[in-house]
XYZ file of C-alpha atoms in Angstrom:
274
model
C 1.863 96.933 -39.136
C 5.114 95.585 -40.004
C 8.147 95.478 -38.369
C 9.373 98.311 -41.105
C 6.408 100.230 -40.553
C 6.951 100.116 -36.706
C 10.976 101.489 -36.943
C 10.007 103.927 -39.714
C 7.264 105.522 -37.019
C 9.662 105.749 -34.410
C 12.423 107.239 -36.964
C 9.777 109.957 -37.575
C 9.108 110.681 -34.037
C 12.850 110.867 -33.038
C 13.393 113.186 -36.143
C 11.257 115.997 -35.230
C 13.040 117.131 -32.084
C 16.466 117.431 -34.073
C 14.496 119.435 -37.219
C 13.382 121.653 -34.212
C 16.696 122.293 -32.715
C 18.569 122.452 -35.880
C 16.389 123.871 -38.967
C 17.392 122.517 -42.262
C 18.779 126.028 -43.353
C 21.487 125.984 -40.509
C 22.025 121.976 -41.468
C 22.645 123.268 -45.002
C 25.713 125.653 -43.791
C 26.884 122.555 -41.974
C 26.930 120.217 -44.728
C 28.364 122.973 -46.776
C 31.276 123.524 -44.237
C 31.944 119.799 -43.758
C 35.001 118.161 -45.412
C 34.360 116.860 -49.092
C 32.869 113.286 -49.282
C 35.228 110.702 -50.091
C 34.476 108.305 -53.358
C 32.479 105.211 -51.704
C 31.744 103.825 -55.388
C 35.426 103.868 -55.898
C 36.002 102.398 -52.556
C 33.376 99.515 -52.810
C 34.753 98.732 -56.658
C 38.170 97.910 -55.606
C 40.524 96.173 -58.061
C 37.973 93.772 -59.345
C 39.944 90.429 -58.232
C 37.772 89.724 -55.807
C 34.993 91.518 -53.416
C 34.984 94.601 -51.005
C 33.656 94.898 -47.480
C 31.506 97.280 -45.708
C 32.265 96.651 -41.917
C 29.547 97.769 -39.723
C 29.301 99.133 -35.860
C 26.313 97.725 -34.784
C 25.197 96.845 -31.107
C 22.221 95.457 -31.562
C 19.220 94.639 -33.782
C 15.425 93.772 -33.961
C 15.986 90.430 -34.654
C 18.796 89.369 -32.451
C 18.436 91.854 -29.952
C 22.109 93.049 -28.054
C 24.916 91.855 -30.130
C 27.959 93.720 -28.707
C 28.603 96.349 -26.376
C 30.633 99.026 -28.172
C 31.617 101.318 -25.899
C 34.546 103.098 -28.279
C 32.978 102.934 -31.661
C 35.963 104.605 -33.218
C 38.189 102.110 -31.769
C 36.254 99.511 -33.487
C 36.385 101.468 -36.905
C 40.238 101.817 -36.538
C 40.393 98.183 -36.113
C 38.026 97.576 -39.305
C 40.121 100.052 -41.245
C 43.450 98.086 -40.317
C 41.601 94.662 -41.416
C 40.852 95.726 -44.686
C 37.539 96.796 -44.906
C 36.927 99.070 -47.933
C 34.100 101.136 -46.295
C 32.742 101.506 -42.636
C 28.774 101.749 -41.703
C 27.726 103.453 -38.486
C 23.929 102.753 -37.420
C 22.463 105.778 -36.482
C 19.250 104.628 -35.532
C 18.419 104.771 -31.611
C 15.578 102.804 -30.726
C 15.918 99.511 -32.411
C 19.768 99.436 -32.960
C 21.293 101.559 -30.496
C 23.194 104.000 -32.468
C 23.371 107.722 -32.690
C 25.077 110.779 -34.625
C 27.756 110.956 -31.996
C 28.768 107.319 -33.004
C 28.857 108.635 -36.528
C 31.026 111.670 -35.378
C 33.293 109.545 -33.425
C 34.043 107.082 -36.032
C 34.465 110.150 -38.876
C 37.350 111.278 -36.722
C 38.952 108.169 -36.466
C 38.962 106.575 -40.005
C 39.754 108.232 -43.442
C 37.451 105.364 -45.148
C 34.343 106.452 -46.705
C 31.484 106.222 -44.044
C 27.998 104.892 -44.624
C 25.414 106.623 -42.404
C 23.203 103.407 -41.632
C 19.460 104.481 -40.875
C 15.928 104.624 -41.998
C 15.901 107.573 -44.558
C 12.216 109.084 -44.799
C 13.176 112.839 -45.202
C 15.734 114.925 -47.235
C 16.684 116.516 -43.793
C 18.630 113.118 -42.903
C 20.641 113.338 -46.163
C 21.513 116.773 -45.411
C 22.123 115.540 -41.768
C 24.215 112.823 -43.098
C 26.516 115.168 -44.932
C 26.879 117.596 -42.206
C 28.344 114.633 -39.754
C 30.666 113.553 -42.259
C 28.814 110.507 -44.108
C 29.824 109.798 -47.590
C 27.073 107.079 -48.621
C 23.688 106.770 -47.351
C 21.216 104.135 -47.406
C 17.854 104.112 -48.903
C 15.541 101.613 -48.632
C 13.038 101.218 -51.852
C 10.645 99.278 -49.430
C 10.184 102.357 -47.229
C 10.151 104.771 -50.005
C 7.683 105.869 -52.981
C 9.053 105.937 -56.559
C 9.161 110.011 -56.151
C 10.669 110.025 -52.877
C 13.453 107.469 -54.093
C 14.311 109.578 -57.285
C 14.497 112.714 -55.550
C 16.441 111.526 -52.289
C 18.822 109.619 -55.112
C 19.467 112.980 -56.934
C 19.766 114.953 -53.560
C 22.543 112.364 -52.437
C 24.411 112.873 -55.780
C 23.896 116.504 -55.516
C 25.696 116.509 -52.463
C 28.743 114.655 -53.995
C 27.577 111.200 -51.918
C 26.569 107.645 -52.973
C 23.690 105.713 -52.106
C 23.183 102.038 -51.154
C 19.878 101.570 -52.647
C 18.599 98.544 -50.832
C 16.005 95.903 -52.423
C 14.689 92.510 -51.084
C 12.313 91.685 -54.289
C 12.460 91.697 -58.146
C 10.193 94.728 -58.029
C 12.176 96.685 -55.816
C 15.204 95.755 -57.977
C 13.506 96.861 -60.869
C 12.629 100.289 -58.916
C 16.037 100.795 -57.930
C 17.234 100.296 -61.722
C 14.825 102.693 -62.793
C 16.221 105.573 -60.803
C 19.460 105.023 -61.951
C 20.984 103.498 -58.530
C 24.836 102.876 -58.831
C 24.977 100.621 -55.739
C 22.326 98.370 -55.170
C 22.075 96.252 -52.121
C 20.334 93.086 -52.107
C 19.111 92.394 -48.493
C 18.453 88.577 -47.852
C 16.583 89.584 -44.603
C 12.700 90.625 -45.335
C 12.584 93.830 -43.160
C 8.822 93.621 -43.131
C 9.123 89.850 -41.213
C 13.211 89.831 -40.352
C 13.337 86.601 -42.106
C 16.335 85.316 -43.776
C 16.122 83.656 -47.061
C 19.845 83.708 -48.958
C 18.354 81.676 -51.729
C 16.779 85.391 -53.218
C 20.298 86.841 -53.590
C 21.521 84.700 -57.091
C 18.705 85.455 -59.005
C 18.036 89.325 -57.916
C 21.465 89.731 -58.660
C 21.036 88.332 -62.212
C 18.603 91.222 -62.831
C 20.757 93.944 -62.053
C 22.833 95.604 -65.250
C 26.255 95.591 -65.571
C 28.162 98.533 -64.365
C 26.216 98.555 -60.899
C 27.728 97.425 -57.681
C 26.125 94.934 -55.798
C 26.053 94.631 -52.297
C 25.113 91.447 -50.563
C 23.508 92.548 -47.152
C 22.594 90.402 -43.910
C 23.204 86.837 -43.610
C 27.123 86.558 -43.854
C 27.872 84.255 -40.604
C 31.118 82.289 -42.196
C 33.217 82.146 -45.302
C 30.599 79.637 -47.186
C 28.188 82.445 -47.042
C 30.572 84.982 -48.498
C 31.557 82.391 -51.295
C 28.414 81.703 -52.109
C 27.430 85.389 -52.454
C 30.736 86.147 -54.350
C 29.846 83.306 -56.790
C 26.066 84.896 -57.074
C 27.311 88.295 -58.463
C 28.268 90.303 -55.063
C 30.909 92.801 -55.350
C 30.848 93.651 -51.927
C 29.470 92.364 -48.831
C 27.974 94.497 -45.753
C 28.732 92.719 -42.511
C 27.873 93.207 -38.992
C 26.943 90.680 -36.556
C 29.627 88.566 -37.477
C 32.401 91.397 -36.791
C 30.980 92.800 -33.776
C 30.523 89.285 -31.985
C 34.172 88.158 -32.884
C 37.227 88.817 -30.779
C 39.394 89.866 -33.687
C 37.350 91.365 -36.563
C 40.573 92.033 -38.436
C 41.258 88.174 -38.762
C 37.397 87.669 -39.982
C 37.765 90.437 -42.353
C 41.041 88.866 -44.107
C 39.085 85.735 -43.872
C 36.116 87.070 -45.651
C 38.104 88.887 -48.396
C 40.194 85.726 -49.216
C 37.085 83.839 -49.391
C 35.463 86.306 -51.934
C 38.768 86.302 -53.984
C 39.168 82.471 -54.223
C 35.125 82.274 -55.133
C 36.088 84.419 -58.131
C 39.208 82.837 -59.266
C 37.133 79.628 -59.075
C 34.391 81.343 -61.096
C 37.047 82.641 -63.688
C 38.470 78.807 -64.339
C 34.992 77.440 -65.068
C 34.571 76.669 -68.536
C 32.030 78.808 -70.719
C 29.428 77.110 -72.951
């Protein structure tokens, strides 16, 4: 069993009691009563002069273990917003990442930015759940879904007024994401089946994504050099967790990363064309 398979098995086990406690019919009512979703696509598009940043509230990960003791996720999210993040990502998977829907609720009450519910979506219940808790963007991992599930989940996400970050890691997964009409495609340089990181996969995969699609670089952002590399290779946005939660001043880190992305874009624009 791969790491991804093991995580998904745990997600399904944890989902069952929530479904029993709050049936889908009631959850739909909750979603209908939630405030209108914010436009994450527009937020991530920015002004085109550089890159945008998704700042993640992340306590731990399967690859690194404990990252930070985040007692107040709302306070951290406010710092992300102050620093210039375009979107805040909140891990809600509990077993491997130490997150919860309570974290999402607290962050939603604290910031006006679009929120990404970062979890392993394997059932439509989770999409309604995300909307009911104020999420504006959800994660759909191509490797975890069939083509039918991917298309159906993406359609439901759009019906609810949200956007989806459709995550890929291989050229086949990029093709599948493009085929279902994904507007925001993430390229995760971490292989979720092995947890290995290979930053070199980003550029070639980004080159296969059609114009007009927002491209997000996921995982592997350690410093400004990584940001510059991803920006030069076609990233419109970067998703950053560990480098922010381990830093005493995430505002400064966000500013440095955004400046690096802007500088990389300027350098690319100054390059002579063939």
